[in-house]
Amino acid sequence: MSHLMNTYGRQPVAFAYGEGCHLTDTNGKVYLDALAGIAVNTLGHNHPALTSALARQANRLIHVSNVYQIPEQEALATLLAERSGLTEAFFCNSGCEANEAAIKLARLYGRRRGVDRPRILVMEGAFHGRTLATLSATGNEKVQKGFEPLVDGFVRVPYNDLDAIRARRGDSDVVAVMLEVVQGEGGVYVAQDGYLQELRQICDAEKWLLICDEVQCGMARTGKWFAYQHANIFPDVFTLAKGLGSGVPIGACLAGGRASGLFAPGNHGSTFGGNPFACVAARATIETIEAEHLLDNAIAMGERICGELAERLRGVSGVLDIRGRGLMIGIELDRPAGGLVGKGLAAGLLFNVTHDTVIRLLPPLVFGAAEADELLQKLVPLLREFLGSEIQEGKRP
Ligand SMILES: *Cc1c(COP(=O)(O)O)cnc(C)c1O
């Protein structure tokens, strides 16, 4: 009998080791990893730049308290500030914690402006985590059900809908808008550039904070360091986690402009957050993304995969949409697709399904042309079979 709490419906496979974009299970079977631990293993598995940096740091210093100076944390904050255009970072251990920090910043910002009951506009279909505040900000009743009463202070609006935002203008309780630049769990929906640009203008005019949750879409996955950069805007606050440490747990909340300088000692903290080991993992991730040109690679491989999928699935009924940005790709079917995950396992391919009908691909950013072709070779027949299009094709005159 398992002594684990029943929080995951797990696939019947355990992995023994990984190399690059492949994982080997405990029976010796090899799989192509097109999930990367849900956008976590940025550098794939066993990348020497990461493992050597971690081994060196483990031999030197793993953890010290945040009551001391931590040069590795300072260095990482500088790397993130230089790449994001924001000016200050708080480090934690996960995405929900990074979002908790962002939500606390927004409340503090509002209260400093004399708003007694600050409210944050959040999106339908959003996912921000599973702590009480972040599940309350999440736009999915399944995540919330059973955990009421929810945390107050969130107002839900439809995604990519400027009229819904405009309708809130002048509401003196609103202090911020929080959104994923590409919704991940919600089904891989991309915020339109024009939407983000006008959202930026409205936030400036209303003095609202623009908070971007980049936990899944950030860290080079979409081909820019941060997905908001596609729209040429700056948020006031954004959050990172998943891919930041290539598998070593670390999250970050970045702030700039009117969102900077809000926290003072005693307002927020984390015992583990930003320890030297985790910060070295993030630094090695950033340096390797640059050394190996993984931003360009994400764009090139994303285009290759989406283009080939569109080509090879043309006319296959049941495929509603192929969308995404860089190496964050969704294939929406007209039916529940959960059954495909097990078929993928059998075929030696790892991906997942989100929002019931959307096949989600989040491969490591070191995914090259050979891996992209292997993915297509495995996934396309699987999809055709699942959708019954082989039979349809055979019937064609
Ligand atoms: C995964 C995710 C989170 C939560 O991250 P955890 O590390 O699981 O707490 C928050 N926001 C987004 C957009 C995510 O994809």
Tab-separated table of C-alpha atoms and ligand atoms in Angstrom:
chain	number	residue	atom	x	y	z
A	1	MET	CA	0.000	0.000	0.000
A	2	SER	CA	1.271	3.481	-0.877
A	3	HIS	CA	1.844	5.919	1.937
A	4	LEU	CA	1.537	8.900	-0.396
A	5	MET	CA	-1.434	11.226	-0.278
A	6	ASN	CA	-3.631	10.778	-3.290
A	7	THR	CA	-2.904	14.066	-5.064
A	8	TYR	CA	-1.948	12.843	-8.548
A	9	GLY	CA	-3.377	10.392	-11.064
A	10	ARG	CA	0.001	8.922	-11.954
A	11	GLN	CA	1.052	7.113	-15.106
A	12	PRO	CA	2.387	3.574	-14.527
A	13	VAL	CA	6.016	4.421	-15.248
A	14	ALA	CA	9.070	5.454	-13.195
A	15	PHE	CA	12.222	6.912	-14.695
A	16	ALA	CA	15.716	5.833	-13.763
A	17	TYR	CA	17.786	8.425	-15.611
A	18	GLY	CA	17.778	11.013	-18.336
A	19	GLU	CA	20.141	12.306	-20.985
A	20	GLY	CA	19.403	15.353	-23.099
A	21	CYS	CA	15.787	15.129	-24.297
A	22	HIS	CA	15.377	11.432	-23.473
A	23	LEU	CA	14.381	9.579	-20.317
A	24	THR	CA	14.932	5.904	-19.571
A	25	ASP	CA	12.468	4.045	-17.363
A	26	THR	CA	13.273	1.426	-14.734
A	27	ASN	CA	12.795	-1.317	-17.374
A	28	GLY	CA	15.268	0.272	-19.773
A	29	LYS	CA	12.702	1.668	-22.215
A	30	VAL	CA	13.654	5.059	-23.711
A	31	TYR	CA	11.184	7.945	-24.149
A	32	LEU	CA	11.378	11.276	-25.929
A	33	ASP	CA	10.590	13.959	-23.367
A	34	ALA	CA	8.227	16.557	-24.855
A	35	LEU	CA	6.973	17.653	-21.428
A	36	ALA	CA	10.169	18.506	-19.501
A	37	GLY	CA	8.520	17.919	-16.134
A	38	ILE	CA	5.858	20.485	-17.173
A	39	ALA	CA	8.175	23.198	-18.520
A	40	VAL	CA	10.781	22.643	-15.803
A	41	ASN	CA	13.779	20.862	-17.359
A	42	THR	CA	14.875	23.817	-19.474
A	43	LEU	CA	18.269	22.276	-20.253
A	44	GLY	CA	16.922	18.745	-20.611
A	45	HIS	CA	18.428	16.031	-18.457
A	46	ASN	CA	21.981	15.677	-17.200
A	47	HIS	CA	23.264	18.808	-18.914
A	48	PRO	CA	26.967	19.059	-18.010
A	49	ALA	CA	26.856	22.860	-17.551
A	50	LEU	CA	24.154	22.416	-14.914
A	51	THR	CA	25.400	19.286	-13.196
A	52	SER	CA	28.969	20.561	-12.903
A	53	ALA	CA	27.817	23.915	-11.500
A	54	LEU	CA	25.598	22.101	-8.987
A	55	ALA	CA	28.318	19.646	-7.970
A	56	ARG	CA	30.733	22.515	-7.391
A	57	GLN	CA	28.195	24.452	-5.337
A	58	ALA	CA	27.097	21.397	-3.337
A	59	ASN	CA	30.699	20.933	-2.320
A	60	ARG	CA	30.946	24.521	-1.210
A	61	LEU	CA	27.668	25.709	0.305
A	62	ILE	CA	24.053	24.573	-0.131
A	63	HIS	CA	22.110	26.772	2.236
A	64	VAL	CA	22.508	29.795	4.447
A	65	SER	CA	19.750	31.912	5.935
A	66	ASN	CA	18.450	35.058	4.328
A	67	VAL	CA	19.525	36.892	7.467
A	68	TYR	CA	22.991	36.876	5.837
A	69	GLN	CA	24.304	38.304	2.573
A	70	ILE	CA	23.990	35.802	-0.270
A	71	PRO	CA	26.195	36.836	-3.214
A	72	GLU	CA	24.777	34.086	-5.484
A	73	GLN	CA	21.298	35.581	-4.928
A	74	GLU	CA	22.504	39.114	-5.668
A	75	ALA	CA	24.119	37.877	-8.875
A	76	LEU	CA	20.953	36.111	-10.006
A	77	ALA	CA	18.799	39.166	-9.260
A	78	THR	CA	21.141	41.218	-11.448
A	79	LEU	CA	20.960	38.706	-14.310
A	80	LEU	CA	17.143	38.746	-14.175
A	81	ALA	CA	16.947	42.540	-13.850
A	82	GLU	CA	19.223	43.016	-16.876
A	83	ARG	CA	17.116	40.703	-19.008
A	84	SER	CA	13.676	41.846	-17.851
A	85	GLY	CA	14.022	45.611	-17.452
A	86	LEU	CA	12.590	45.368	-13.923
A	87	THR	CA	14.749	46.291	-10.965
A	88	GLU	CA	14.287	44.037	-7.940
A	89	ALA	CA	13.711	40.368	-7.169
A	90	PHE	CA	12.367	38.265	-4.311
A	91	PHE	CA	13.268	34.583	-4.400
A	92	CYS	CA	11.145	31.667	-3.230
A	93	ASN	CA	10.768	27.998	-4.152
A	94	SER	CA	7.787	27.607	-6.467
A	95	GLY	CA	5.311	29.289	-8.756
A	96	CYS	CA	2.497	29.639	-6.248
A	97	GLU	CA	4.862	31.263	-3.776
A	98	ALA	CA	6.090	33.692	-6.415
A	99	ASN	CA	2.457	34.597	-7.123
A	100	GLU	CA	1.714	34.953	-3.403
A	101	ALA	CA	4.509	37.535	-3.281
A	102	ALA	CA	3.008	39.333	-6.298
A	103	ILE	CA	-0.466	39.352	-4.716
A	104	LYS	CA	0.920	40.665	-1.425
A	105	LEU	CA	2.786	43.406	-3.329
A	106	ALA	CA	-0.453	44.424	-5.079
A	107	ARG	CA	-2.327	44.602	-1.785
A	108	LEU	CA	0.437	46.609	-0.143
A	109	TYR	CA	0.524	48.932	-3.141
A	110	GLY	CA	-3.238	49.436	-2.903
A	111	ARG	CA	-3.296	50.000	0.818
A	112	ARG	CA	-0.485	52.556	0.516
A	113	ARG	CA	-2.805	54.408	-1.850
A	114	GLY	CA	-5.591	54.325	0.714
A	115	VAL	CA	-7.613	51.442	-0.776
A	116	ASP	CA	-9.080	49.484	2.154
A	117	ARG	CA	-10.244	46.455	0.187
A	118	PRO	CA	-7.837	46.153	-2.745
A	119	ARG	CA	-9.038	43.953	-5.603
A	120	ILE	CA	-7.114	42.323	-8.421
A	121	LEU	CA	-8.589	41.609	-11.851
A	122	VAL	CA	-7.863	37.978	-12.816
A	123	MET	CA	-8.718	35.963	-15.904
A	124	GLU	CA	-11.107	33.204	-16.833
A	125	GLY	CA	-9.081	30.058	-17.505
A	126	ALA	CA	-6.159	31.288	-15.392
A	127	PHE	CA	-3.936	29.038	-13.331
A	128	HIS	CA	-1.830	30.635	-10.607
A	129	GLY	CA	-1.226	27.771	-8.156
A	130	ARG	CA	-2.746	25.796	-5.320
A	131	THR	CA	-2.161	27.829	-2.178
A	132	LEU	CA	-5.322	29.473	-0.878
A	133	ALA	CA	-4.685	32.882	-2.432
A	134	THR	CA	-3.432	31.491	-5.748
A	135	LEU	CA	-6.231	28.925	-6.088
A	136	SER	CA	-8.641	31.781	-5.451
A	137	ALA	CA	-6.972	33.721	-8.288
A	138	THR	CA	-7.181	30.639	-10.508
A	139	GLY	CA	-10.083	30.535	-12.967
A	140	ASN	CA	-10.936	26.850	-12.665
A	141	GLU	CA	-13.643	25.625	-10.310
A	142	LYS	CA	-12.079	22.154	-10.111
A	143	VAL	CA	-9.038	23.692	-8.422
A	144	GLN	CA	-11.231	25.583	-5.942
A	145	LYS	CA	-13.963	23.076	-5.156
A	146	GLY	CA	-13.956	21.891	-1.552
A	147	PHE	CA	-11.579	24.586	-0.339
A	148	GLU	CA	-14.043	27.386	0.214
A	149	PRO	CA	-14.136	29.984	1.661
A	150	LEU	CA	-11.869	31.388	-1.030
A	151	VAL	CA	-9.560	34.324	-0.459
A	152	ASP	CA	-11.372	37.557	-1.185
A	153	GLY	CA	-10.226	40.342	-3.446
A	154	PHE	CA	-10.203	38.805	-6.934
A	155	VAL	CA	-12.531	39.887	-9.737
A	156	ARG	CA	-12.763	37.599	-12.748
A	157	VAL	CA	-12.839	38.852	-16.338
A	158	PRO	CA	-12.610	37.043	-19.700
A	159	TYR	CA	-9.107	36.653	-21.220
A	160	ASN	CA	-8.097	38.736	-24.244
A	161	ASP	CA	-11.175	40.933	-23.742
A	162	LEU	CA	-10.368	44.638	-23.495
A	163	ASP	CA	-14.002	45.691	-23.056
A	164	ALA	CA	-14.174	43.665	-19.853
A	165	ILE	CA	-11.119	45.551	-18.581
A	166	ARG	CA	-12.433	48.922	-19.720
A	167	ALA	CA	-15.682	48.244	-17.879
A	168	ARG	CA	-13.699	48.247	-14.614
A	169	ARG	CA	-12.055	51.610	-15.218
A	170	GLY	CA	-12.753	54.042	-12.426
A	171	ASP	CA	-13.390	51.245	-9.904
A	172	SER	CA	-11.415	52.635	-7.006
A	173	ASP	CA	-10.976	49.220	-5.326
A	174	VAL	CA	-9.068	47.732	-8.272
A	175	VAL	CA	-5.308	47.933	-7.796
A	176	ALA	CA	-3.910	45.430	-10.300
A	177	VAL	CA	-4.493	43.131	-13.256
A	178	MET	CA	-2.883	39.693	-13.095
A	179	LEU	CA	-2.594	37.347	-16.060
A	180	GLU	CA	-0.529	34.667	-17.751
A	181	VAL	CA	0.955	35.986	-20.988
A	182	VAL	CA	0.336	32.509	-22.390
A	183	GLN	CA	-2.211	30.529	-20.398
A	184	GLY	CA	-0.724	27.097	-19.774
A	185	GLU	CA	-3.037	24.887	-17.730
A	186	GLY	CA	-6.012	26.741	-19.225
A	187	GLY	CA	-5.273	25.262	-22.670
A	188	VAL	CA	-2.324	27.171	-24.229
A	189	TYR	CA	-3.991	30.467	-25.095
A	190	VAL	CA	-1.746	33.370	-26.106
A	191	ALA	CA	-2.505	36.937	-24.990
A	192	GLN	CA	-2.633	39.065	-28.139
A	193	ASP	CA	0.108	41.683	-28.416
A	194	GLY	CA	-2.439	44.469	-28.911
A	195	TYR	CA	-4.349	43.321	-25.849
A	196	LEU	CA	-1.219	43.492	-23.682
A	197	GLN	CA	-0.265	46.891	-25.094
A	198	GLU	CA	-3.641	48.415	-24.367
A	199	LEU	CA	-3.756	46.700	-20.974
A	200	ARG	CA	-0.449	48.431	-20.238
A	201	GLN	CA	-1.940	51.804	-21.192
A	202	ILE	CA	-5.050	51.264	-19.077
A	203	CYS	CA	-2.963	50.191	-16.094
A	204	ASP	CA	-0.851	53.355	-16.445
A	205	ALA	CA	-3.907	55.584	-16.700
A	206	GLU	CA	-5.668	53.928	-13.744
A	207	LYS	CA	-2.454	53.456	-11.733
A	208	TRP	CA	-3.082	49.708	-11.572
A	209	LEU	CA	-0.188	47.281	-11.406
A	210	LEU	CA	0.218	44.994	-14.397
A	211	ILE	CA	1.254	41.584	-13.029
A	212	CYS	CA	2.374	38.882	-15.467
A	213	ASP	CA	2.499	35.270	-14.294
A	214	GLU	CA	5.397	33.934	-16.374
A	215	VAL	CA	5.813	30.800	-14.275
A	216	GLN	CA	5.186	28.562	-17.294
A	217	CYS	CA	5.738	30.814	-20.331
A	218	GLY	CA	8.813	32.651	-19.020
A	219	MET	CA	12.499	31.697	-19.081
A	220	ALA	CA	12.986	31.612	-22.861
A	221	ARG	CA	10.242	29.093	-23.581
A	222	THR	CA	8.425	31.324	-26.069
A	223	GLY	CA	11.624	32.518	-27.737
A	224	LYS	CA	11.966	35.668	-25.614
A	225	TRP	CA	13.318	35.657	-22.092
A	226	PHE	CA	9.850	36.611	-20.899
A	227	ALA	CA	6.706	36.291	-22.983
A	228	TYR	CA	5.598	39.903	-22.325
A	229	GLN	CA	8.609	40.991	-24.415
A	230	HIS	CA	6.806	39.857	-27.592
A	231	ALA	CA	4.411	42.786	-27.033
A	232	ASN	CA	7.211	45.265	-26.272
A	233	ILE	CA	5.789	46.168	-22.899
A	234	PHE	CA	7.029	46.005	-19.323
A	235	PRO	CA	4.858	44.705	-16.517
A	236	ASP	CA	5.178	46.228	-13.041
A	237	VAL	CA	5.522	42.774	-11.503
A	238	PHE	CA	6.154	39.338	-12.969
A	239	THR	CA	6.731	35.887	-11.564
A	240	LEU	CA	8.938	32.953	-12.548
A	241	ALA	CA	9.458	29.401	-11.319
A	242	LYS	CA	9.136	26.178	-13.367
A	243	GLY	CA	12.017	26.537	-15.865
A	244	LEU	CA	14.100	28.967	-13.807
A	245	GLY	CA	16.335	26.377	-12.154
A	246	SER	CA	16.123	23.585	-14.774
A	247	GLY	CA	14.690	21.258	-12.112
A	248	VAL	CA	16.126	22.684	-8.912
A	249	PRO	CA	13.184	24.313	-7.093
A	250	ILE	CA	13.317	28.108	-7.295
A	251	GLY	CA	10.756	30.836	-7.904
A	252	ALA	CA	11.078	34.578	-8.276
A	253	CYS	CA	8.909	37.663	-8.108
A	254	LEU	CA	10.349	40.658	-9.969
A	255	ALA	CA	9.155	44.239	-9.565
A	256	GLY	CA	9.953	47.620	-11.051
A	257	GLY	CA	8.661	51.188	-11.323
A	258	ARG	CA	5.720	51.948	-9.047
A	259	ALA	CA	5.805	48.368	-7.711
A	260	SER	CA	9.366	48.674	-6.431
A	261	GLY	CA	10.371	49.467	-2.889
A	262	LEU	CA	7.121	48.197	-1.344
A	263	PHE	CA	8.338	45.408	0.929
A	264	ALA	CA	10.289	46.233	4.061
A	265	PRO	CA	11.919	43.742	6.451
A	266	GLY	CA	9.180	41.796	8.213
A	267	ASN	CA	6.666	42.046	5.328
A	268	HIS	CA	7.702	38.903	3.501
A	269	GLY	CA	10.242	36.110	3.527
A	270	SER	CA	11.149	32.513	2.822
A	271	THR	CA	13.468	30.192	4.706
A	272	PHE	CA	14.772	28.363	1.651
A	273	GLY	CA	14.093	31.075	-0.934
A	274	GLY	CA	17.115	32.037	-3.003
A	275	ASN	CA	19.636	29.789	-1.320
A	276	PRO	CA	23.055	29.513	-2.984
A	277	PHE	CA	22.395	26.074	-4.493
A	278	ALA	CA	19.122	27.089	-6.185
A	279	CYS	CA	20.555	30.399	-7.364
A	280	VAL	CA	23.527	28.652	-8.972
A	281	ALA	CA	21.092	26.372	-10.830
A	282	ALA	CA	19.241	29.410	-12.189
A	283	ARG	CA	22.465	31.163	-13.118
A	284	ALA	CA	23.726	28.090	-15.006
A	285	THR	CA	20.343	27.904	-16.756
A	286	ILE	CA	20.514	31.530	-17.904
A	287	GLU	CA	24.142	31.296	-19.013
A	288	THR	CA	23.524	28.085	-20.949
A	289	ILE	CA	20.413	29.498	-22.658
A	290	GLU	CA	22.688	32.249	-23.959
A	291	ALA	CA	25.727	30.099	-24.750
A	292	GLU	CA	23.614	27.625	-26.735
A	293	HIS	CA	21.329	30.224	-28.395
A	294	LEU	CA	18.228	28.591	-26.965
A	295	LEU	CA	16.016	31.654	-27.487
A	296	ASP	CA	16.456	31.351	-31.250
A	297	ASN	CA	16.156	27.593	-30.977
A	298	ALA	CA	12.779	27.874	-29.224
A	299	ILE	CA	11.443	29.979	-32.084
A	300	ALA	CA	12.937	27.789	-34.822
A	301	MET	CA	11.812	24.498	-33.281
A	302	GLY	CA	8.389	25.888	-32.387
A	303	GLU	CA	7.882	26.932	-36.010
A	304	ARG	CA	9.168	23.609	-37.299
A	305	ILE	CA	6.884	21.581	-35.033
A	306	CYS	CA	3.759	23.710	-35.555
A	307	GLY	CA	4.351	23.986	-39.305
A	308	GLU	CA	4.875	20.259	-39.740
A	309	LEU	CA	1.895	19.422	-37.532
A	310	ALA	CA	-0.337	21.701	-39.589
A	311	GLU	CA	0.976	20.107	-42.782
A	312	ARG	CA	0.712	16.495	-41.679
A	313	LEU	CA	-2.645	16.882	-39.931
A	314	ARG	CA	-4.265	18.893	-42.699
A	315	GLY	CA	-7.769	17.647	-43.318
A	316	VAL	CA	-7.751	15.359	-40.287
A	317	SER	CA	-11.131	15.945	-38.729
A	318	GLY	CA	-11.040	16.345	-34.978
A	319	VAL	CA	-8.032	18.711	-34.866
A	320	LEU	CA	-9.539	22.096	-34.040
A	321	ASP	CA	-6.423	24.213	-33.591
A	322	ILE	CA	-2.639	24.136	-33.341
A	323	ARG	CA	-1.361	27.127	-31.401
A	324	GLY	CA	1.285	28.446	-29.089
A	325	ARG	CA	4.484	30.411	-29.016
A	326	GLY	CA	7.981	28.971	-29.305
A	327	LEU	CA	8.187	25.679	-27.448
A	328	MET	CA	4.838	26.074	-25.697
A	329	ILE	CA	2.440	24.320	-28.036
A	330	GLY	CA	-1.180	23.205	-27.781
A	331	ILE	CA	-3.078	20.928	-30.138
A	332	GLU	CA	-6.786	21.252	-29.469
A	333	LEU	CA	-9.012	18.303	-30.360
A	334	ASP	CA	-12.783	18.158	-30.620
A	335	ARG	CA	-12.918	15.471	-27.906
A	336	PRO	CA	-11.342	14.537	-24.560
A	337	ALA	CA	-7.718	13.664	-25.265
A	338	GLY	CA	-6.607	12.207	-21.925
A	339	GLY	CA	-6.488	8.731	-23.422
A	340	LEU	CA	-3.626	9.811	-25.672
A	341	VAL	CA	-1.149	10.139	-22.821
A	342	GLY	CA	-1.004	6.376	-22.253
A	343	LYS	CA	-0.751	5.736	-26.003
A	344	GLY	CA	2.158	8.181	-26.056
A	345	LEU	CA	3.889	6.257	-23.275
A	346	ALA	CA	3.489	3.025	-25.221
A	347	ALA	CA	5.022	4.747	-28.256
A	348	GLY	CA	7.913	6.159	-26.185
A	349	LEU	CA	6.708	9.752	-26.106
A	350	LEU	CA	6.017	12.000	-23.103
A	351	PHE	CA	3.527	14.903	-23.293
A	352	ASN	CA	0.409	15.782	-21.391
A	353	VAL	CA	-3.163	16.889	-21.909
A	354	THR	CA	-4.605	19.978	-20.281
A	355	HIS	CA	-8.062	21.485	-20.197
A	356	ASP	CA	-9.397	18.040	-21.193
A	357	THR	CA	-9.002	18.439	-24.959
A	358	VAL	CA	-5.627	20.145	-25.471
A	359	ILE	CA	-2.454	18.124	-26.075
A	360	ARG	CA	0.347	20.181	-24.585
A	361	LEU	CA	3.961	20.075	-25.722
A	362	LEU	CA	6.550	21.710	-23.442
A	363	PRO	CA	9.838	20.118	-24.483
A	364	PRO	CA	13.228	21.044	-23.029
A	365	LEU	CA	14.670	24.121	-24.747
A	366	VAL	CA	17.631	22.042	-25.953
A	367	PHE	CA	15.161	20.237	-28.252
A	368	GLY	CA	16.909	20.147	-31.642
A	369	ALA	CA	15.841	19.278	-35.188
A	370	ALA	CA	16.419	15.555	-34.616
A	371	GLU	CA	14.185	15.592	-31.541
A	372	ALA	CA	11.541	17.668	-33.331
A	373	ASP	CA	11.473	15.117	-36.142
A	374	GLU	CA	11.297	12.208	-33.689
A	375	LEU	CA	8.377	13.957	-31.972
A	376	LEU	CA	6.502	14.360	-35.250
A	377	GLN	CA	7.221	10.793	-36.277
A	378	LYS	CA	5.711	9.497	-33.040
A	379	LEU	CA	2.907	11.968	-32.445
A	380	VAL	CA	1.322	12.278	-35.887
A	381	PRO	CA	0.425	8.572	-36.336
A	382	LEU	CA	-0.811	8.489	-32.747
A	383	LEU	CA	-3.128	11.420	-33.406
A	384	ARG	CA	-4.334	10.042	-36.722
A	385	GLU	CA	-5.159	6.723	-35.125
A	386	PHE	CA	-6.849	8.334	-32.134
A	387	LEU	CA	-9.021	10.468	-34.396
A	388	GLY	CA	-9.818	7.589	-36.724
A	389	SER	CA	-8.467	9.436	-39.742
A	390	GLU	CA	-6.532	6.446	-41.063
A	391	ILE	CA	-9.825	4.817	-41.918
A	392	GLN	CA	-11.176	8.008	-43.464
A	393	GLU	CA	-8.098	8.310	-45.658
A	394	GLY	CA	-8.444	4.743	-46.841
A	395	LYS	CA	-11.977	5.541	-47.950
A	396	ARG	CA	-10.889	8.464	-50.085
A	397	PRO	CA	-11.318	7.879	-53.805
B	1	LIG	C1	2.612	25.733	-12.589
B	1	LIG	C2	2.107	27.130	-12.505
B	1	LIG	C3	1.971	27.779	-11.267
B	1	LIG	C4	2.215	27.090	-9.967
B	1	LIG	O1	3.536	26.722	-9.810
B	1	LIG	P1	3.942	25.704	-8.616
B	1	LIG	O2	5.430	25.697	-8.683
B	1	LIG	O3	3.319	24.402	-8.934
B	1	LIG	O4	3.412	26.289	-7.365
B	1	LIG	C5	1.569	29.104	-11.284
B	1	LIG	N1	1.310	29.746	-12.422
B	1	LIG	C6	1.438	29.156	-13.623
B	1	LIG	C7	1.169	29.933	-14.864
B	1	LIG	C8	1.814	27.821	-13.698
B	1	LIG	O5	1.901	27.227	-14.897
